[in-house]
Amino acid sequence: MATPDSIPGQPELVEYALPIGKKAYAGNCAECHGTDLKGQPARGIPNLIDNDFLYGTGRLSDIERVIMYGIRSGSSKGWDLASMPAFGTPKPYSRYELASLSPGEIDDLVAYLRSFQNLVEDQDAVKRGEELFRAYKKGVCWDCHATDAMGDSAIGAPNLTDPVWLYGDGSAEWIRDSITYGLSGSCPAFVDQLPVAAIRSIAVYVHSLIDRPGQRTAALAPGSTDSTGR
Amino acid sequence: MTDHNASSQTPPDGSSNFLRADKVSRTRSMLLYGIGTLIGLIIGGIGLFNARGTTTNVVPPQNVAMVNNVPVLRSDFETQLETETGIPFSQASKEERLRVLDEMVREELMVQRGLELDFAETDQAARNALYSAVEQQALAEVTTSRPTEEELMKQYEQNPERYATEGILTSHNLLVPVGDGRSDDEAKAIATQVAEALRGGSSLEDVTAKFPVMEEKFYDEDFYFAAKIHMGDVLYEAVYDLDAGTVSDPVKLDDGYHVVQVVNNQKPRPLTYEHARSQVLNDYRTQQQARLMNNTLQFLRNRSKILIADDYKNDYVPQPYPGTGSNP
């Protein structure tokens, strides 16, 4: 029995699964993630093939699990360990007590996060933001995003140091909105809607198209047709 | 009428043997019927009291085990192993795989036993888990629903005050205390003079030097909700709508008269739909969840027989669904 992560190394299995996965993807995933699999940043719908992974590390088994049980889907096996608090509201987080932040504190955090892309000149704000990011009583950002702000794919906390933004374009306005109003995207669980084989085939299809540096993407690109013309 | 009553009539010659044979045949039928029933009951009993009697001998390829016909998915098995060992499934040893497999089989057995023992009736943790699971299952469709842009836009347009930035207030709060020989009227008169002086362009330093007033607090860029908490409802109501540079009238609180000088007031401004969309979507889903759960609870109530004790039945009224995670 092939394990999910062994499939990419077995061309005959990949070849078998790709057309099935492509068709199942088009019918179930493309509506949100797009036929090009590149998502919608303005709506927090992630690009699936940019080699940047919110949950897991991009293994086929990671992808399969998200498709199977979803994210904040209501399935107890889905990913739902944390959400981005709304720090600019009276009660930032529903799961436990967190202090609200003031507009100035949020601006400091924005400065700190944008400093990773060398986009900030106010170094005092960056320093204050960094302190707040690592504070224990306020902010507490490190708890999910790690002290180095590189995130934690075990709970879906994104890396904040790279230029990839799940929501928006990385502008100060978008980052401020994310910190102020919070975020909690979701993905349905397909375990009760699709056969296990179809779910695995979608995972194979998505996995095959991930743009990994130094690797050639799969022959069955989104716009192409397979050998059967589907 | 053909011959349904034939057996009650006088039989023709030789028919007595036929009748006797008929009588014997009925006895035998009853006996065989009884034996068949007994065998059926025995088989049913075995199936009922020994779950092994109903298991299949085939494990479908997507499963790693079947426990009383309940599948243990390979996907779950692989995830469980990786969670426990912290290594990729492909690198796990046979022993590790077997250990995790045994754990999962054991868990399934225990869960099934828990169902037999009906812990839902007696164990609060099990009840909480079931409440949460049913709630999540009922809401799953809404939680991940994909409303149309028209539906979201309608939600956005109908709640303009909700989809706006939070206002930001920066202010000085001056206090003229009552007490220590100063009457209420005296304090009010001083506070009025303080307000007029500030409105006339006097600096904060001049005012605090000239009048028996103290700066109780400087609120530096508070969101409106935070300003409301810091100032209290009464003072906030008197201040939040003032423009930058203006001064409030004296406001009487328990400790004396307050005069607030508004340094800056960024009033709420509408968020564009694109910026508010995530919030609109969450609100839409929250409303749909409440509607769905109220319908679900209504359905459950309608098909249930709920008896309330005499001392409460006249006052008992089902409440609207209070939101997810509300299990008491």
XYZ file of C-alpha atoms in Angstrom:
558
model
C 0.000 0.000 0.000
C 1.518 3.286 -1.111
C 1.671 5.933 1.545
C 0.746 9.447 0.367
C 4.295 10.713 0.582
C 5.628 7.847 -1.488
C 3.336 8.628 -4.424
C 5.390 11.479 -5.934
C 8.206 8.982 -6.376
C 6.004 6.590 -8.307
C 5.331 8.090 -11.764
C 2.739 5.498 -12.703
C 0.637 6.390 -9.656
C 1.021 10.113 -10.275
C 0.040 9.652 -13.903
C -3.008 7.687 -12.840
C -4.089 10.202 -10.201
C -3.487 13.483 -12.040
C -6.512 13.496 -14.370
C -8.772 12.342 -11.546
C -7.345 14.957 -9.237
C -7.572 17.706 -11.797
C -11.224 16.993 -12.436
C -12.047 16.725 -8.734
C -10.127 19.934 -8.026
C -12.082 21.785 -10.712
C -15.360 20.656 -9.210
C -14.577 21.266 -5.570
C -11.638 23.605 -5.031
C -11.319 25.905 -8.019
C -14.238 28.084 -6.984
C -12.132 29.514 -4.156
C -8.527 28.729 -5.052
C -9.001 29.435 -8.749
C -8.346 27.283 -11.775
C -4.727 28.440 -11.624
C -4.503 27.380 -7.945
C -3.196 30.825 -7.029
C -5.953 31.794 -4.607
C -7.263 35.268 -3.886
C -4.994 37.324 -1.595
C -7.621 40.008 -1.120
C -9.839 37.388 0.469
C -7.240 35.407 2.324
C -7.584 32.401 0.055
C -4.085 31.009 -0.263
C -2.023 30.325 -3.315
C -1.601 26.543 -3.282
C 1.436 26.333 -5.495
C 3.771 29.077 -4.299
C 5.824 26.727 -2.115
C 4.727 28.615 1.015
C 2.618 26.543 3.347
C 0.385 27.723 6.139
C -0.312 24.240 7.478
C 2.315 21.545 7.286
C 5.303 21.595 5.022
C 3.802 20.911 1.636
C 4.030 17.151 1.777
C 1.360 15.298 -0.094
C 0.052 13.908 3.191
C -0.260 17.454 4.602
C -2.277 18.551 1.596
C -4.440 15.457 1.740
C -5.236 16.072 5.389
C -6.389 19.624 4.757
C -8.651 18.454 1.944
C -9.987 15.602 4.045
C -10.757 17.403 7.282
C -10.539 21.076 6.363
C -9.570 24.159 8.316
C -12.003 25.482 10.926
C -14.460 23.233 9.142
C -16.352 21.927 12.120
C -14.592 18.580 11.832
C -12.838 17.673 15.048
C -9.956 16.325 12.983
C -9.580 19.526 11.007
C -7.071 22.278 11.675
C -8.468 24.631 14.276
C -5.814 25.281 16.848
C -5.634 29.036 16.694
C -7.030 32.128 14.987
C -5.623 35.597 14.557
C -7.029 37.742 17.395
C -8.705 41.071 16.686
C -6.455 43.273 18.805
C -8.330 46.456 18.000
C -11.510 45.224 19.646
C -12.631 45.030 23.274
C -12.347 41.243 23.368
C -9.593 40.252 20.971
C -9.853 36.480 21.308
C -12.702 34.179 22.116
C -10.623 31.291 23.436
C -8.786 33.045 26.218
C -8.117 36.438 27.730
C -5.945 38.763 25.684
C -5.417 42.491 26.146
C -6.500 44.862 23.408
C -3.841 47.015 21.793
C -3.937 50.755 21.260
C -3.702 52.245 17.751
C -0.140 53.324 18.491
C 0.846 49.838 19.577
C -0.678 48.356 16.451
C 1.251 50.869 14.344
C 4.440 49.809 16.111
C 3.744 46.175 15.290
C 3.064 47.101 11.669
C 6.416 48.891 11.568
C 8.175 45.869 13.030
C 6.635 43.467 10.519
C 7.357 45.714 7.559
C 10.920 46.110 8.717
C 11.582 42.562 7.547
C 11.168 43.862 4.019
C 13.200 47.004 4.799
C 10.137 49.167 4.325
C 10.307 51.222 7.531
C 12.380 54.229 8.479
C 11.140 54.823 12.028
C 13.492 52.514 13.867
C 12.062 53.525 17.244
C 8.678 52.233 16.152
C 10.319 49.040 14.918
C 11.997 48.551 18.288
C 8.779 49.169 20.206
C 6.969 46.807 17.868
C 9.554 44.098 18.379
C 9.265 44.442 22.145
C 5.514 44.209 21.933
C 5.761 41.226 19.605
C 7.802 39.404 22.220
C 5.965 40.663 25.280
C 4.195 38.326 27.667
C 1.288 40.418 28.845
C 0.370 42.376 25.720
C 0.663 41.446 22.115
C 1.994 37.961 22.804
C 2.454 37.529 19.053
C 5.391 35.204 19.595
C 3.076 32.632 21.099
C 1.823 31.673 17.639
C 4.253 33.278 15.208
C 7.390 32.263 17.149
C 9.903 34.661 18.669
C 11.658 35.058 15.323
C 8.302 35.780 13.596
C 8.856 32.888 11.249
C 5.554 31.291 12.152
C 4.537 27.792 13.066
C 3.051 25.562 10.412
C 1.891 23.151 13.100
C -0.878 25.587 14.013
C -1.256 27.543 10.790
C 0.579 30.647 11.991
C 2.203 32.224 8.940
C 5.786 33.288 8.548
C 5.758 37.080 8.897
C 9.314 37.660 7.744
C 8.924 36.654 4.113
C 7.220 38.713 1.386
C 4.348 36.226 1.058
C 1.097 37.588 2.496
C -1.965 35.451 2.944
C -4.202 38.496 3.304
C -3.632 41.521 1.136
C -0.442 42.842 -0.336
C 1.752 43.475 2.686
C 0.946 47.177 2.773
C 0.761 48.876 6.155
C -2.976 49.243 5.729
C -3.559 45.519 5.176
C -1.307 44.498 8.042
C -2.974 47.023 10.349
C -6.390 45.673 9.392
C -5.276 42.105 10.073
C -3.999 42.985 13.534
C -6.951 45.221 14.344
C -9.819 43.045 13.151
C -8.320 39.533 13.242
C -8.495 36.699 10.741
C -9.849 33.180 10.638
C -10.107 31.640 7.186
C -11.713 28.294 6.625
C -11.713 25.371 4.221
C -14.457 22.730 4.064
C -13.856 19.114 5.050
C -14.376 16.825 2.097
C -14.144 13.534 3.947
C -17.908 13.057 3.773
C -18.298 14.558 0.322
C -15.666 12.866 -1.801
C -14.264 9.341 -2.010
C -10.923 8.934 -0.299
C -9.360 8.161 -3.673
C -10.591 11.465 -5.107
C -9.217 13.360 -2.124
C -5.844 11.733 -2.547
C -5.918 12.467 -6.262
C -6.558 16.156 -5.596
C -3.617 16.132 -3.222
C -1.456 14.553 -5.915
C -2.623 17.133 -8.441
C -1.937 20.110 -6.158
C 1.354 18.671 -4.968
C 2.505 18.127 -8.537
C 2.046 21.799 -9.392
C 3.863 23.362 -6.465
C 6.518 25.656 -7.784
C 9.540 24.277 -5.997
C 12.812 25.924 -6.897
C 14.940 23.630 -9.002
C 12.098 21.273 -9.749
C 10.066 21.023 -12.853
C 6.324 21.272 -12.321
C 4.085 18.483 -13.440
C 3.227 18.015 -17.043
C -0.476 18.391 -16.384
C -0.619 22.133 -15.829
C -3.917 23.785 -14.904
C -4.729 24.941 -18.399
C -3.653 21.802 -20.177
C -5.567 18.651 -20.957
C -4.462 15.171 -20.125
C -3.949 12.369 -22.568
C -7.645 11.535 -22.536
C -8.575 15.059 -23.431
C -10.274 15.848 -20.110
C -68.118 -20.622 -3.317
C -65.614 -23.254 -4.327
C -64.435 -25.310 -1.421
C -63.131 -23.452 1.547
C -65.577 -25.251 3.788
C -64.897 -28.608 2.299
C -62.938 -29.845 5.310
C -65.902 -29.206 7.577
C -68.166 -31.336 5.441
C -68.393 -35.095 5.534
C -65.360 -36.404 3.713
C -65.601 -38.832 0.909
C -64.299 -42.337 1.396
C -60.566 -42.487 2.148
C -60.443 -38.880 3.086
C -59.986 -39.655 6.785
C -56.364 -40.576 5.999
C -55.965 -37.335 4.193
C -57.288 -35.433 7.195
C -54.965 -37.284 9.558
C -52.046 -36.527 7.286
C -53.081 -32.928 7.271
C -53.164 -32.898 11.082
C -49.680 -34.447 11.343
C -48.335 -32.012 8.800
C -49.581 -29.047 10.863
C -47.869 -30.328 13.971
C -44.661 -30.802 12.068
C -44.959 -27.329 10.612
C -45.427 -25.815 14.023
C -42.470 -27.784 15.319
C -40.226 -26.692 12.464
C -41.488 -23.150 12.844
C -40.557 -23.224 16.520
C -37.113 -24.659 15.805
C -36.515 -22.045 13.141
C -37.535 -19.273 15.510
C -35.271 -20.645 18.209
C -32.278 -20.839 15.840
C -32.987 -17.323 14.669
C -33.078 -16.057 18.229
C -29.807 -17.821 19.030
C -28.076 -16.329 15.980
C -29.523 -12.933 16.776
C -28.401 -13.257 20.377
C -24.873 -14.151 19.333
C -24.842 -11.191 17.004
C -26.224 -8.948 19.689
C -23.982 -9.925 22.558
C -20.846 -10.793 20.644
C -19.886 -7.986 18.275
C -17.439 -10.236 16.471
C -20.442 -11.892 14.865
C -21.017 -8.833 12.711
C -17.509 -7.973 11.609
C -16.255 -8.281 8.086
C -13.129 -10.142 7.085
C -12.064 -7.565 4.536
C -10.103 -4.400 5.258
C -10.705 -1.899 2.429
C -7.526 -0.380 1.013
C -8.112 3.080 2.474
C -8.251 1.630 5.970
C -5.532 0.203 8.153
C -7.946 -1.683 10.380
C -11.604 -2.394 10.963
C -12.872 -2.687 14.508
C -16.387 -4.090 14.598
C -16.896 -2.681 11.119
C -15.686 0.770 12.159
C -12.816 1.816 9.896
C -9.491 3.180 11.088
C -8.386 5.309 8.139
C -4.816 5.037 6.906
C -4.730 8.797 6.704
C -5.577 9.082 10.399
C -3.074 6.361 11.196
C -0.284 8.159 9.395
C -1.109 11.471 11.005
C -1.337 9.901 14.428
C 2.035 8.269 14.009
C 3.683 11.464 12.831
C 2.109 13.411 15.675
C 3.346 10.929 18.238
C 6.807 10.292 16.878
C 7.585 13.610 15.236
C 9.061 11.896 12.209
C 7.685 11.352 8.716
C 5.623 8.212 8.367
C 8.024 6.821 5.790
C 10.844 6.933 8.337
C 8.915 5.229 11.111
C 9.979 1.732 12.020
C 7.702 -1.250 11.824
C 7.602 -1.385 15.605
C 6.482 2.227 15.835
C 3.794 1.671 13.250
C 2.507 -1.395 15.046
C 2.524 0.416 18.364
C 0.461 3.295 16.993
C -1.835 0.884 15.192
C -2.431 -0.935 18.455
C -3.151 2.352 20.198
C -5.727 3.250 17.600
C -7.382 -0.152 17.767
C -7.429 0.137 21.550
C -8.939 3.597 21.338
C -11.661 2.355 19.016
C -12.442 -0.522 21.361
C -12.647 1.833 24.325
C -14.843 4.291 22.452
C -17.185 1.524 21.408
C -17.297 0.258 24.978
C -17.996 3.788 26.129
C -20.986 3.890 23.814
C -22.221 0.580 25.211
C -21.922 1.967 28.727
C -23.771 5.096 27.657
C -21.358 7.567 29.173
C -23.307 10.299 27.483
C -25.829 9.819 30.245
C -23.473 9.956 33.186
C -20.135 11.546 32.289
C -20.041 15.348 32.029
C -16.888 15.394 29.914
C -18.503 13.014 27.431
C -21.634 15.163 27.407
C -19.626 18.314 26.748
C -17.756 16.615 23.939
C -21.000 15.388 22.393
C -22.643 18.797 22.703
C -19.677 20.379 20.983
C -19.519 17.708 18.292
C -23.219 17.989 17.471
C -22.966 21.767 17.425
C -19.986 21.689 15.095
C -21.572 19.096 12.871
C -24.755 21.115 12.620
C -22.819 24.269 11.847
C -20.205 22.772 9.541
C -22.146 23.651 6.440
C -22.373 27.289 7.442
C -18.858 27.482 8.874
C -17.358 26.784 5.492
C -20.188 28.071 3.340
C -19.413 30.267 0.400
C -22.054 32.975 0.261
C -22.347 34.941 -2.931
C -20.811 38.368 -3.232
C -24.326 39.784 -3.533
C -25.254 38.320 -0.161
C -22.122 39.718 1.438
C -22.554 43.095 -0.181
C -26.092 43.260 1.179
C -24.785 42.501 4.668
C -22.134 45.187 4.207
C -24.534 47.837 2.983
C -27.075 47.184 5.710
C -24.561 47.697 8.535
C -22.451 50.725 7.608
C -21.652 51.584 11.241
C -20.261 48.122 11.821
C -17.947 48.146 8.829
C -16.007 51.222 9.768
C -12.723 51.867 11.469
C -12.806 52.141 15.238
C -12.626 55.775 16.277
C -9.469 56.971 18.023
C -9.527 59.569 20.778
C -6.673 61.514 22.372
C -7.653 63.796 25.251
C -6.769 65.483 28.516
C -9.133 64.885 31.399
C -9.099 67.619 34.056
C -10.764 67.211 37.431
C -12.066 69.804 39.866
C -12.645 67.746 43.001
C -15.585 68.210 45.324
C -14.888 68.094 49.057
C -12.172 69.404 51.348
C -14.221 72.534 51.952
C -15.303 72.956 48.315
C -19.014 72.657 47.692
C -20.583 71.136 44.620
C -21.622 74.527 43.284
C -18.141 75.981 43.823
C -16.547 73.076 42.025
C -18.964 73.405 39.133
C -18.263 77.117 38.825
C -14.508 76.497 38.762
C -14.907 73.751 36.181
C -16.935 76.100 34.000
C -14.171 78.706 34.209
C -11.591 76.038 33.338
C -13.569 75.054 30.251
C -13.922 78.661 29.165
C -10.221 79.342 29.686
C -9.232 76.379 27.577
C -11.696 77.397 24.893
C -10.213 80.868 25.018
C -6.797 79.504 24.136
C -5.147 79.115 27.528
C -2.642 76.326 27.684
C -3.081 73.327 29.888
C -0.162 74.463 32.003
C -1.668 77.907 32.518
C -5.027 76.474 33.492
C -3.607 73.987 35.971
C -1.487 76.779 37.476
C -4.360 79.251 37.705
C -7.213 77.012 38.918
C -7.448 74.384 41.657
C -7.620 71.666 39.050
C -5.673 68.474 38.485
C -5.072 66.545 35.310
C -6.470 63.214 36.176
C -5.480 61.469 33.005
C -4.026 61.910 29.559
C -5.617 59.452 27.150
C -3.121 58.905 24.373
C -4.726 57.447 21.253
C -7.399 55.257 22.694
C -9.734 53.298 20.496
C -13.280 54.417 21.273
C -14.041 51.185 23.099
C -10.933 51.629 25.251
C -11.713 55.305 25.878
C -15.153 54.271 27.037
C -13.629 51.824 29.500
C -11.051 54.338 30.715
C -13.394 57.329 31.024
C -16.561 55.555 32.038
C -19.789 55.667 30.122
C -20.960 59.100 31.296
C -17.810 61.014 30.461
C -17.320 59.106 27.206
C -20.820 59.994 26.020
C -20.072 63.668 26.647
C -16.802 63.571 24.753
C -16.585 61.030 21.944
C -18.349 63.162 19.367
C -16.369 66.369 20.033
C -13.963 67.582 17.394
C -10.246 67.906 17.920
C -9.348 71.095 19.803
C -12.719 71.446 21.499
C -13.442 71.304 25.210
C -16.338 69.578 26.911
C -18.760 71.191 29.318
C -18.178 70.199 32.964
C -19.394 66.671 33.604
C -20.359 65.689 37.145
C -18.990 62.362 38.359
C -18.629 60.928 41.873
C -15.265 62.568 42.500
C -16.077 66.034 41.137
C -16.408 67.900 37.854
C -14.477 66.762 34.795
C -13.493 68.886 31.841
C -12.072 67.083 28.809
C -9.946 68.755 26.195
C -9.976 66.744 22.989
C -6.552 66.751 21.393
C -7.420 64.501 18.502
C -10.497 62.605 17.457
C -10.310 60.324 14.453
C -13.940 59.502 13.991
C -14.903 56.146 12.487
C -14.665 56.085 8.736
C -16.226 53.456 6.505
C -14.095 50.525 5.450
C -14.200 49.672 1.789
C -16.005 46.472 0.998
C -12.766 44.798 0.001
C -11.163 45.643 3.334
C -14.231 44.732 5.334
C -15.004 41.558 3.417
C -13.365 39.179 5.868
C -15.320 40.735 8.723
C -18.511 40.769 6.652
C -18.054 37.095 5.868
C -17.548 36.212 9.532
C -20.602 38.223 10.539
C -22.656 36.623 7.809
C -21.646 33.171 8.941
C -22.305 33.995 12.579
C -25.818 35.097 11.720
C -26.394 32.040 9.567
C -25.089 29.814 12.340
C -27.497 31.321 14.834
C -30.375 30.901 12.412
C -29.417 27.320 11.600
C -28.970 26.327 15.229
C -32.257 27.891 16.232
C -33.945 25.900 13.478
C -32.129 22.749 14.545
C -33.112 23.236 18.182
C -36.675 23.958 17.145
C -36.733 20.719 15.184
C -35.321 18.789 18.130
C -37.835 20.342 20.508
C -40.720 19.572 18.170
C -39.876 15.907 17.961
C -39.128 15.585 21.669
C -41.308 15.288 24.709
C -39.984 17.818 27.216
C -41.645 17.912 30.607
C -40.860 20.762 32.965
C -41.529 20.523 36.686
C -44.573 22.303 38.035
C -42.571 24.986 39.805
C -40.927 26.061 36.531
C -43.233 25.068 33.733
C -45.209 28.304 33.733
C -42.096 30.430 33.434
C -39.962 28.261 31.197
C -39.437 29.754 27.738
C -36.815 28.353 25.330
C -34.112 30.928 24.711
C -32.510 31.744 21.359
C -29.255 29.977 20.602
C -26.523 31.941 22.407
C -23.641 31.078 20.084
C -21.036 28.385 19.631
C -19.223 27.040 22.651
C -22.119 27.969 24.877
C -22.491 24.599 26.537
C -22.929 25.466 30.237
